[in-house]
Short mmCIF file of C-alpha atoms and ligand atoms in Angstrom, two decimals:
data_model
loop_
_atom_site.label_atom_id
_atom_site.label_comp_id
_atom_site.label_asym_id
_atom_site.label_seq_id
_atom_site.Cartn_x
_atom_site.Cartn_y
_atom_site.Cartn_z
CA MET A 5 80.16 156.71 98.80
CA ALA A 6 81.06 153.83 96.52
CA GLN A 7 82.92 154.93 93.44
CA LYS A 8 81.73 153.83 90.05
CA LYS A 9 84.71 152.37 88.22
CA TYR A 10 85.11 151.29 84.62
CA LEU A 11 87.76 148.63 84.30
CA LEU A 12 89.29 147.10 81.19
CA GLN A 13 91.15 143.82 80.73
CA GLU A 14 94.85 143.37 79.93
CA ASN A 15 94.12 142.66 76.30
CA ASP A 16 92.32 146.02 76.05
CA ILE A 17 95.66 147.82 76.46
CA PRO A 18 96.08 149.61 73.12
CA THR A 19 98.36 147.94 70.60
CA SER A 20 99.29 151.27 68.96
CA TRP A 21 99.85 154.83 70.11
CA TYR A 22 97.94 157.60 68.33
CA ASN A 23 100.00 160.19 66.44
CA VAL A 24 97.72 163.23 66.12
CA VAL A 25 100.15 165.03 63.79
CA ALA A 26 99.03 162.74 60.96
CA ASP A 27 95.51 164.19 61.29
CA MET A 28 96.50 167.84 61.83
CA LYS A 29 95.87 170.18 58.91
CA ASN A 30 98.55 172.62 60.04
CA LYS A 31 101.55 170.53 61.03
CA PRO A 32 103.85 171.80 63.76
CA LEU A 33 106.71 173.91 62.35
CA PRO A 34 110.00 172.00 62.08
CA PRO A 35 112.63 172.27 64.81
CA LEU A 36 115.57 174.45 63.74
CA HIS A 37 119.27 173.73 64.10
CA PRO A 38 120.59 176.06 66.83
CA GLY A 39 123.62 177.05 64.74
CA THR A 40 122.27 177.41 61.20
CA LYS A 41 118.68 178.23 62.19
CA GLN A 42 117.60 175.99 59.30
CA PRO A 43 115.22 173.03 59.74
CA ALA A 44 117.07 170.31 61.65
CA ASN A 45 117.66 166.89 60.04
CA PRO A 46 116.79 163.69 61.84
CA GLU A 47 120.56 162.92 61.90
CA ASP A 48 121.11 166.07 63.97
CA PHE A 49 119.29 164.35 66.81
CA TYR A 50 121.06 160.98 66.67
CA PRO A 51 123.86 161.89 69.11
CA LEU A 52 121.19 162.63 71.72
CA PHE A 53 118.22 160.33 71.14
CA ALA A 54 117.62 156.74 70.03
CA LYS A 55 116.96 156.61 66.25
CA GLU A 56 113.52 155.11 66.61
CA LEU A 57 112.49 157.95 68.93
CA VAL A 58 113.81 160.48 66.39
CA TRP A 59 111.70 158.77 63.74
CA GLN A 60 108.62 159.03 65.95
CA GLU A 61 109.45 162.67 66.72
CA GLY A 62 109.31 163.65 63.06
CA ASN A 63 106.54 161.33 61.94
CA GLN A 64 103.75 163.35 60.30
CA THR A 65 102.08 160.61 58.31
CA ASP A 66 101.37 157.52 60.43
CA ALA A 67 98.36 158.05 62.68
CA TRP A 68 99.07 154.76 64.47
CA ILE A 69 102.46 153.62 65.73
CA GLU A 70 102.71 150.10 67.08
CA ILE A 71 103.56 149.60 70.75
CA PRO A 72 106.39 147.03 71.01
CA ASP A 73 105.34 143.80 72.76
CA GLU A 74 108.08 144.25 75.38
CA VAL A 75 106.64 147.64 76.36
CA ARG A 76 103.07 146.43 76.30
CA GLU A 77 104.04 143.52 78.57
CA LEU A 78 105.47 145.97 81.11
CA TYR A 79 102.37 148.18 80.82
CA LYS A 80 100.45 145.17 82.16
CA GLN A 81 102.06 145.70 85.57
CA TRP A 82 99.47 148.44 86.18
CA ARG A 83 97.50 149.06 82.96
CA PRO A 84 94.75 149.38 81.98
CA THR A 85 94.18 152.07 84.59
CA PRO A 86 90.69 152.68 86.02
CA LEU A 87 88.26 155.29 84.76
CA VAL A 88 86.23 156.56 87.69
CA ARG A 89 82.98 158.49 87.86
CA ALA A 90 83.63 161.10 90.57
CA THR A 91 80.21 160.81 92.17
CA GLY A 92 81.47 162.06 95.54
CA LEU A 93 82.87 165.20 94.00
CA GLU A 94 79.72 165.72 91.91
CA LYS A 95 77.61 165.48 95.05
CA ALA A 96 79.79 167.88 97.03
CA LEU A 97 79.56 170.41 94.19
CA ASP A 98 75.83 169.78 93.85
CA THR A 99 76.28 169.88 90.10
CA PRO A 100 74.29 168.26 87.29
CA ALA A 101 77.63 167.77 85.48
CA HIS A 102 79.03 164.26 85.13
CA ILE A 103 82.66 164.16 86.16
CA TYR A 104 84.99 161.31 85.22
CA PHE A 105 88.68 160.92 85.87
CA LYS A 106 91.28 158.58 84.46
CA ASN A 107 93.43 157.38 87.33
CA GLU A 108 97.07 157.34 86.22
CA SER A 109 98.22 157.48 89.84
CA VAL A 110 98.09 153.68 90.10
CA SER A 111 101.39 153.17 88.27
CA PRO A 112 104.30 151.74 90.31
CA VAL A 113 105.81 155.24 90.59
CA GLY A 114 102.50 157.03 91.13
CA SER A 115 102.19 159.01 87.88
CA HIS A 116 101.58 158.77 84.14
CA LYS A 117 105.29 159.29 83.39
CA LEU A 118 106.06 155.57 83.23
CA ASN A 119 104.05 155.25 79.98
CA SER A 120 106.83 157.04 78.12
CA ALA A 121 109.77 156.11 80.37
CA LEU A 122 109.39 152.41 79.55
CA ALA A 123 109.08 153.09 75.83
CA GLN A 124 112.16 155.31 75.76
CA ALA A 125 114.25 152.87 77.78
CA TYR A 126 113.16 150.07 75.46
CA TYR A 127 114.22 151.84 72.24
CA CYS A 128 117.55 152.86 73.77
CA LYS A 129 118.23 149.32 74.92
CA LYS A 130 117.30 147.98 71.49
CA GLU A 131 119.89 150.29 69.93
CA GLY A 132 122.62 148.92 72.21
CA ILE A 133 122.79 151.91 74.55
CA THR A 134 124.08 151.24 78.09
CA ASN A 135 123.77 154.63 79.83
CA LEU A 136 121.09 157.30 80.04
CA THR A 137 120.93 160.81 81.41
CA THR A 138 117.87 162.87 82.19
CA GLU A 139 116.52 165.72 84.28
CA THR A 140 113.69 165.83 86.73
CA GLY A 141 111.72 168.64 88.36
CA ALA A 142 109.53 167.41 91.16
CA GLY A 143 111.08 163.97 90.76
CA GLN A 144 108.26 162.08 89.05
CA TRP A 145 110.02 161.73 85.72
CA GLY A 146 113.25 160.78 87.46
CA ALA A 147 111.39 158.15 89.47
CA ALA A 148 109.70 156.77 86.35
CA MET A 149 112.93 156.76 84.37
CA SER A 150 114.81 155.06 87.22
CA TYR A 151 112.22 152.29 87.23
CA ALA A 152 112.32 151.97 83.44
CA ALA A 153 116.13 152.01 83.26
CA LYS A 154 116.26 149.24 85.84
CA ALA A 155 113.62 147.24 83.93
CA PHE A 156 115.90 147.25 80.85
CA GLY A 157 119.24 147.02 82.69
CA LEU A 158 120.45 150.54 81.84
CA GLU A 159 122.51 152.93 84.00
CA LEU A 160 120.84 156.28 84.67
CA ALA A 161 122.08 159.66 85.92
CA VAL A 162 119.37 162.15 86.91
CA TYR A 163 119.85 165.91 87.31
CA MET A 164 117.19 166.99 89.80
CA VAL A 165 116.17 170.66 90.12
CA LYS A 166 117.84 171.78 93.36
CA VAL A 167 114.74 173.17 95.11
CA SER A 168 112.95 169.88 94.57
CA TYR A 169 116.03 167.90 95.61
CA GLU A 170 115.78 169.75 98.91
CA GLN A 171 111.96 169.96 99.19
CA LYS A 172 111.24 166.40 98.04
CA PRO A 173 113.90 164.08 99.46
CA TYR A 174 111.65 161.03 99.16
CA ARG A 175 111.52 161.17 95.38
CA ARG A 176 115.30 161.21 95.44
CA SER A 177 115.16 158.11 97.64
CA ILE A 178 112.81 156.42 95.18
CA MET A 179 115.24 157.05 92.33
CA GLN A 180 118.09 155.71 94.42
CA THR A 181 116.02 152.67 95.37
CA PHE A 182 115.71 151.85 91.67
CA GLY A 183 119.46 152.27 91.30
CA ALA A 184 119.78 155.70 89.66
CA GLN A 185 122.44 158.27 90.45
CA VAL A 186 120.84 161.61 91.45
CA ILE A 187 122.64 164.97 91.23
CA ALA A 188 121.19 168.32 92.41
CA SER A 189 121.11 170.84 89.55
CA PRO A 190 122.73 173.29 88.99
CA SER A 191 125.83 171.26 89.81
CA MET A 192 129.55 171.73 89.37
CA SER A 193 129.72 168.52 87.29
CA THR A 194 128.98 170.25 83.96
CA LYS A 195 130.04 173.42 82.16
CA ALA A 196 126.40 174.54 82.02
CA GLY A 197 125.94 174.05 85.77
CA LYS A 198 129.25 175.77 86.58
CA LYS A 199 128.34 178.79 84.47
CA ILE A 200 124.95 179.19 86.11
CA LEU A 201 126.33 178.69 89.63
CA THR A 202 129.06 181.24 89.01
CA ASP A 203 126.53 183.82 87.82
CA HIS A 204 123.88 183.00 90.47
CA PRO A 205 125.41 181.07 93.40
CA THR A 206 122.09 180.63 95.26
CA TYR A 207 120.00 179.68 92.20
CA GLY A 208 117.49 176.95 93.09
CA GLY A 209 117.59 175.52 89.59
CA SER A 210 115.03 175.03 86.85
CA LEU A 211 114.09 172.29 84.44
CA GLY A 212 115.83 174.30 81.70
CA THR A 213 119.11 174.20 83.60
CA ALA A 214 118.80 170.54 84.51
CA ILE A 215 118.16 169.68 80.84
CA SER A 216 121.32 171.53 79.81
CA GLU A 217 123.32 169.52 82.33
CA ALA A 218 121.80 166.18 81.34
CA ILE A 219 122.42 166.86 77.63
CA GLU A 220 126.01 167.85 78.27
CA LEU A 221 126.72 164.66 80.22
CA ALA A 222 125.02 162.50 77.57
CA LEU A 223 127.14 164.01 74.79
CA GLN A 224 130.34 163.39 76.75
CA THR A 225 129.59 159.82 77.78
CA PRO A 226 130.19 156.90 75.39
CA ASN A 227 127.16 154.80 74.50
CA CYS A 228 124.89 157.21 76.30
CA LYS A 229 121.61 158.86 75.28
CA TYR A 230 119.51 161.55 76.82
CA VAL A 231 115.81 161.01 77.61
CA LEU A 232 113.19 163.68 78.24
CA GLY A 233 109.94 163.30 80.17
CA SER A 234 107.65 165.77 78.42
CA VAL A 235 107.39 168.42 75.67
CA LEU A 236 108.70 166.32 72.76
CA ASN A 237 106.32 164.79 70.23
CA HIS A 238 107.37 161.21 70.94
CA VAL A 239 106.70 161.63 74.66
CA CYS A 240 103.20 162.97 73.97
CA LEU A 241 102.71 160.06 71.56
CA HIS A 242 103.52 157.42 74.20
CA GLN A 243 101.08 159.01 76.63
CA THR A 244 98.13 158.48 74.28
CA VAL A 245 97.55 155.06 75.88
CA ILE A 246 95.74 157.12 78.54
CA GLY A 247 93.15 158.62 76.20
CA LEU A 248 92.81 155.49 74.07
CA GLU A 249 91.83 153.47 77.12
CA ALA A 250 89.59 156.29 78.36
CA GLU A 251 87.81 156.32 75.01
CA LYS A 252 86.77 152.67 75.51
CA GLN A 253 85.88 153.25 79.16
CA MET A 254 83.68 156.28 78.44
CA ALA A 255 81.84 154.09 75.94
CA MET A 256 81.36 151.47 78.68
CA ALA A 257 79.78 154.24 80.78
CA ASP A 258 77.63 155.10 77.77
CA GLU A 259 79.00 158.63 77.76
CA TYR A 260 81.09 160.92 75.61
CA PRO A 261 82.95 163.87 77.13
CA ASP A 262 81.97 167.45 76.29
CA ILE A 263 85.18 168.59 77.95
CA VAL A 264 88.56 166.87 78.43
CA ILE A 265 91.02 168.41 80.89
CA GLY A 266 94.66 167.75 81.73
CA CYS A 267 97.12 169.72 83.82
CA PHE A 268 99.92 171.18 81.78
CA GLY A 269 103.68 171.12 82.37
CA GLY A 270 105.18 170.47 78.94
CA GLY A 271 102.09 168.77 77.59
CA SER A 272 102.54 165.02 77.88
CA ASN A 273 99.65 164.00 80.13
CA PHE A 274 97.36 166.61 78.58
CA SER A 275 98.20 165.23 75.13
CA GLY A 276 97.82 161.69 76.44
CA ILE A 277 94.28 162.13 77.67
CA SER A 278 93.08 164.54 74.98
CA MET A 279 94.63 163.68 71.59
CA PRO A 280 92.59 160.49 71.08
CA PHE A 281 89.47 162.63 71.60
CA LEU A 282 90.81 165.43 69.41
CA ARG A 283 90.96 162.77 66.69
CA HIS A 284 87.14 162.70 66.70
CA LYS A 285 87.07 166.46 66.35
CA LEU A 286 89.62 166.49 63.50
CA THR A 287 88.24 163.54 61.58
CA GLU A 288 84.50 163.62 62.43
CA GLY A 289 83.94 167.22 63.55
CA LYS A 290 82.84 166.25 67.09
CA PRO A 291 82.30 169.40 69.17
CA ILE A 292 84.59 168.67 72.07
CA ARG A 293 86.53 171.14 74.24
CA LEU A 294 90.07 170.31 75.34
CA ILE A 295 91.41 172.36 78.23
CA ALA A 296 95.02 172.54 79.41
CA ALA A 297 95.26 173.68 83.05
CA GLU A 298 98.52 175.44 83.81
CA PRO A 299 99.74 177.27 86.93
CA ALA A 300 99.20 181.04 87.01
CA SER A 301 102.87 181.37 87.99
CA CYS A 302 104.09 179.61 84.82
CA PRO A 303 101.49 180.61 82.19
CA LYS A 304 103.11 179.75 78.86
CA LEU A 305 99.89 178.91 77.01
CA THR A 306 97.77 181.73 78.43
CA ARG A 307 100.37 184.52 78.52
CA GLY A 308 103.44 183.32 76.62
CA VAL A 309 104.34 184.02 72.98
CA PHE A 310 104.33 181.62 70.02
CA GLN A 311 107.97 181.70 68.96
CA TYR A 312 110.97 179.48 68.30
CA ASP A 313 112.76 178.90 71.58
CA PHE A 314 115.23 176.52 73.18
CA GLY A 315 114.04 173.60 75.27
CA ASP A 316 116.78 174.22 77.83
CA GLU A 317 118.29 177.20 79.60
CA ILE A 318 121.71 177.28 77.94
CA GLY A 319 120.54 176.66 74.38
CA TYR A 320 121.91 173.18 73.62
CA THR A 321 118.64 171.96 72.09
CA PRO A 322 117.31 172.84 68.65
CA TYR A 323 114.90 175.74 68.39
CA ILE A 324 111.41 174.35 69.03
CA PRO A 325 108.26 176.18 67.88
CA MET A 326 106.39 176.71 71.12
CA PHE A 327 104.30 178.90 73.32
CA THR A 328 107.01 180.05 75.67
CA LEU A 329 107.86 182.38 78.50
CA GLY A 330 111.48 182.41 77.33
CA HIS A 331 114.08 179.74 78.09
CA THR A 332 115.62 181.83 80.88
CA PHE A 333 112.28 182.13 82.69
CA ALA A 334 112.69 181.11 86.35
CA PRO A 335 109.25 180.28 87.74
CA ALA A 336 108.23 180.90 91.32
CA HIS A 337 108.83 177.97 93.65
CA ILE A 338 105.32 176.60 93.52
CA HIS A 339 104.82 173.10 94.83
CA ALA A 340 103.61 171.73 91.52
CA GLY A 341 107.22 171.23 90.45
CA GLY A 342 106.18 169.25 87.39
CA LEU A 343 104.44 172.29 85.93
CA ARG A 344 107.39 174.68 86.22
CA TYR A 345 108.58 174.43 82.61
CA HIS A 346 108.95 177.53 80.44
CA GLY A 347 107.46 176.18 77.21
CA ALA A 348 104.79 173.97 75.68
CA GLY A 349 105.51 171.15 73.23
CA ALA A 350 105.32 171.84 69.48
CA ILE A 351 102.13 169.84 68.86
CA VAL A 352 100.03 171.45 71.59
CA SER A 353 101.48 174.86 70.73
CA GLN A 354 100.32 174.54 67.11
CA LEU A 355 96.89 173.26 68.24
CA LYS A 356 96.56 176.19 70.64
CA LYS A 357 97.51 178.60 67.87
CA ASP A 358 94.80 177.03 65.68
CA ASN A 359 92.25 177.26 68.53
CA LEU A 360 91.82 173.51 68.69
CA VAL A 361 92.76 173.42 72.36
CA GLU A 362 92.14 175.94 75.15
CA ALA A 363 94.15 176.84 78.22
CA VAL A 364 93.29 178.17 81.66
CA ASP A 365 95.60 179.33 84.42
CA ILE A 366 95.07 178.18 87.99
CA GLU A 367 96.28 179.87 91.17
CA GLN A 368 98.28 177.68 93.56
CA LEU A 369 95.78 178.08 96.42
CA ASP A 370 92.84 177.18 94.19
CA ALA A 371 94.68 174.03 93.13
CA PHE A 372 95.21 172.96 96.75
CA LYS A 373 91.62 173.80 97.67
CA ALA A 374 90.42 171.57 94.84
CA ALA A 375 92.91 168.87 95.93
CA GLU A 376 91.52 168.90 99.47
CA LEU A 377 87.94 168.59 98.24
CA PHE A 378 88.90 165.81 95.83
CA ALA A 379 90.76 163.85 98.53
CA GLN A 380 87.81 164.11 100.89
CA THR A 381 85.23 163.10 98.29
CA GLU A 382 87.16 160.62 96.11
CA SER A 383 89.62 159.12 98.64
CA ILE A 384 92.74 159.82 96.60
CA ILE A 385 95.28 162.46 97.58
CA PRO A 386 96.17 164.04 94.23
CA ALA A 387 99.58 165.30 93.10
CA PRO A 388 99.83 169.11 93.30
CA GLU A 389 100.20 169.05 89.50
CA SER A 390 97.04 167.02 88.94
CA SER A 391 95.19 169.35 91.28
CA HIS A 392 95.31 172.00 88.56
CA ALA A 393 93.21 169.72 86.35
CA ILE A 394 90.84 169.06 89.25
CA ALA A 395 90.46 172.81 89.88
CA ALA A 396 89.62 173.34 86.19
CA ALA A 397 87.09 170.47 86.31
CA VAL A 398 85.49 171.99 89.41
CA THR A 399 85.19 175.35 87.64
CA GLU A 400 83.48 173.68 84.67
CA ALA A 401 81.16 171.69 86.96
CA LEU A 402 80.10 174.87 88.78
CA LYS A 403 79.54 176.58 85.44
CA ALA A 404 77.34 173.65 84.39
CA LYS A 405 75.39 174.06 87.61
CA GLU A 406 74.81 177.74 86.92
CA GLU A 407 73.70 176.95 83.37
CA GLY A 408 71.70 173.93 84.48
CA THR A 409 73.38 171.66 81.92
CA ALA A 410 74.52 168.09 82.47
CA LYS A 411 77.92 168.53 80.81
CA THR A 412 80.24 165.54 80.89
CA THR A 413 83.81 166.29 81.89
CA LEU A 414 86.75 163.93 81.79
CA PHE A 415 90.02 164.85 83.45
CA ASN A 416 93.29 163.08 83.91
CA LEU A 417 94.47 162.35 87.42
CA SER A 418 98.12 162.37 86.37
CA GLY A 419 99.47 161.27 89.75
CA HIS A 420 98.94 160.90 93.48
CA GLY A 421 100.36 163.24 96.08
CA LEU A 422 101.50 160.80 98.75
CA ILE A 423 105.11 161.85 98.28
CA ASP A 424 104.11 165.52 98.22
CA MET A 425 102.76 165.81 101.74
CA ALA A 426 105.33 168.50 102.58
CA ALA A 427 103.44 170.68 100.09
CA TYR A 428 100.15 169.88 101.80
CA ASP A 429 101.78 170.70 105.16
CA SER A 430 102.70 174.15 103.85
CA TYR A 431 99.16 174.59 102.56
CA PHE A 432 97.59 173.71 105.92
CA ALA A 433 100.10 175.91 107.76
CA GLY A 434 98.97 178.84 105.60
CA ASP A 435 102.45 179.23 104.14
CA LEU A 436 101.44 178.97 100.50
CA VAL A 437 100.74 182.10 98.49
CA ASN A 438 99.60 182.86 94.97
CA TYR A 439 102.22 184.31 92.66
CA SER A 440 101.15 186.91 90.20
CA LEU A 441 103.40 187.62 87.30
CA THR A 442 103.53 191.20 86.06
CA GLU A 443 103.75 192.03 82.37
CA ALA A 444 107.17 193.51 83.15
CA ASP A 445 108.32 190.14 84.55
CA LEU A 446 107.19 188.41 81.37
CA HIS A 447 108.91 190.91 79.10
CA LYS A 448 112.25 190.28 80.80
CA THR A 449 112.51 186.74 79.44
CA ILE A 450 110.29 186.98 76.35
CA ASP A 451 111.73 190.14 74.76
CA PRO A 452 115.28 188.81 74.29
CA LEU A 453 114.07 185.79 72.24
CA ASP A 454 115.26 185.53 68.64
CA LYS A 455 112.32 186.39 66.40
CA LEU A 456 112.41 183.48 63.98
CA ILE A 457 108.67 183.34 63.24
C1 PLP B 24 105.35 165.61 85.24
C2 PLP B 24 103.99 165.66 85.72
C3 PLP B 24 103.06 166.55 85.17
C4 PLP B 24 103.40 167.54 84.10
O1 PLP B 24 103.99 167.08 82.95
P1 PLP B 24 103.23 166.94 81.56
O2 PLP B 24 104.27 166.50 80.63
O3 PLP B 24 102.69 168.30 81.21
O4 PLP B 24 102.17 165.96 81.76
C5 PLP B 24 101.76 166.50 85.63
N1 PLP B 24 101.39 165.66 86.60
C6 PLP B 24 102.25 164.81 87.18
C7 PLP B 24 101.78 163.90 88.25
C8 PLP B 24 103.57 164.77 86.74
O5 PLP B 24 104.42 163.91 87.28
#
């Protein structure tokens, strides 16, 4: 069946990102210095991040932050991205619901991550930085950052979570193609990695560990900054180009979403698609539901605690106010590697606390089942991460069918799964299982947290 697409022109690419914090009544709590446990100063972050990014991170007053021309020019390589009415999926579900998706899989690296990677590389370059370090889980952020670093002539070292390094060799090849150096984490190249490997020699790694390693290398390397692909406020800010375009495209379709859904790792693509719509709820009282779809095996929003916690495993980062499973949480080896992070960013955490966003948890097998249906009806093989958003959209569409309502749902297709076919292979071979986390499991990593709230 022919898809109905809503396409914008180059000059429709937004000229500013939307900073939802300016419109939030309850602002996110401040990050705390890990030593003094007092609110951190912007200067505390300068050794790690470009100054302009630190400014964006703490900005609570400007609702609109201008996108630099250089970044907007590079966005034109694949933006604006299509908005698609998923008529094939609607038909297969026999639902009266209208389902739309924003297709971020069309970027040169196949995911939304490039929206922030290019911005971060730009600000670092502008500040005279020559080297960058970062971490990557499934490899999408590493791939995006490699592309962005190359675009601005910067050197990049990527710590890649070891299980993904082994499970997803092609993402490693993509990073290498764009000229990045890729190291499996935990590694012996940092103190953090050495400590973890000594304690747990067979540890498959986690994003928390890889972040510790990347931060350590950045702090030891002259003229080097660290860049992060999710969680932080400035990353969520850059991703709002997704929702701002979608806002215009939904209007072209003469529709307005009742429900907006994004899968949830640290919160960047969910924030990207949903914050521009949350703006209507905050400033005009529009009754819209925003749903974050997270894996049942890494359920920070649905089962975690709201507490100050570290962004990394070792505790190099400031304390961030977040829904968290504890920074030492080691999630099951699900194939949605991009969703295996222990915490949620400060903005979404505050919004969840204030009941302005909702969260659902999705079992791994349900995500793949939804992915299969989506591929067969919409002709795009989705990333395992994005499949969580699809599964949540399917649930809502079936609910609408039961209720006999023509609800309009918009979800973000954060990436394609063409480099994740090993995961699909495991699914078809019947090797994938659901992981259920017991309360006892959760207590092990949540109970030891400092109680700073
Ligand atoms: C990284 C990634 C995610 C999860 O990260 P968020 O910051 O929560 O968006 C989701 N989908 C894809 C395709 C990714 O690469």
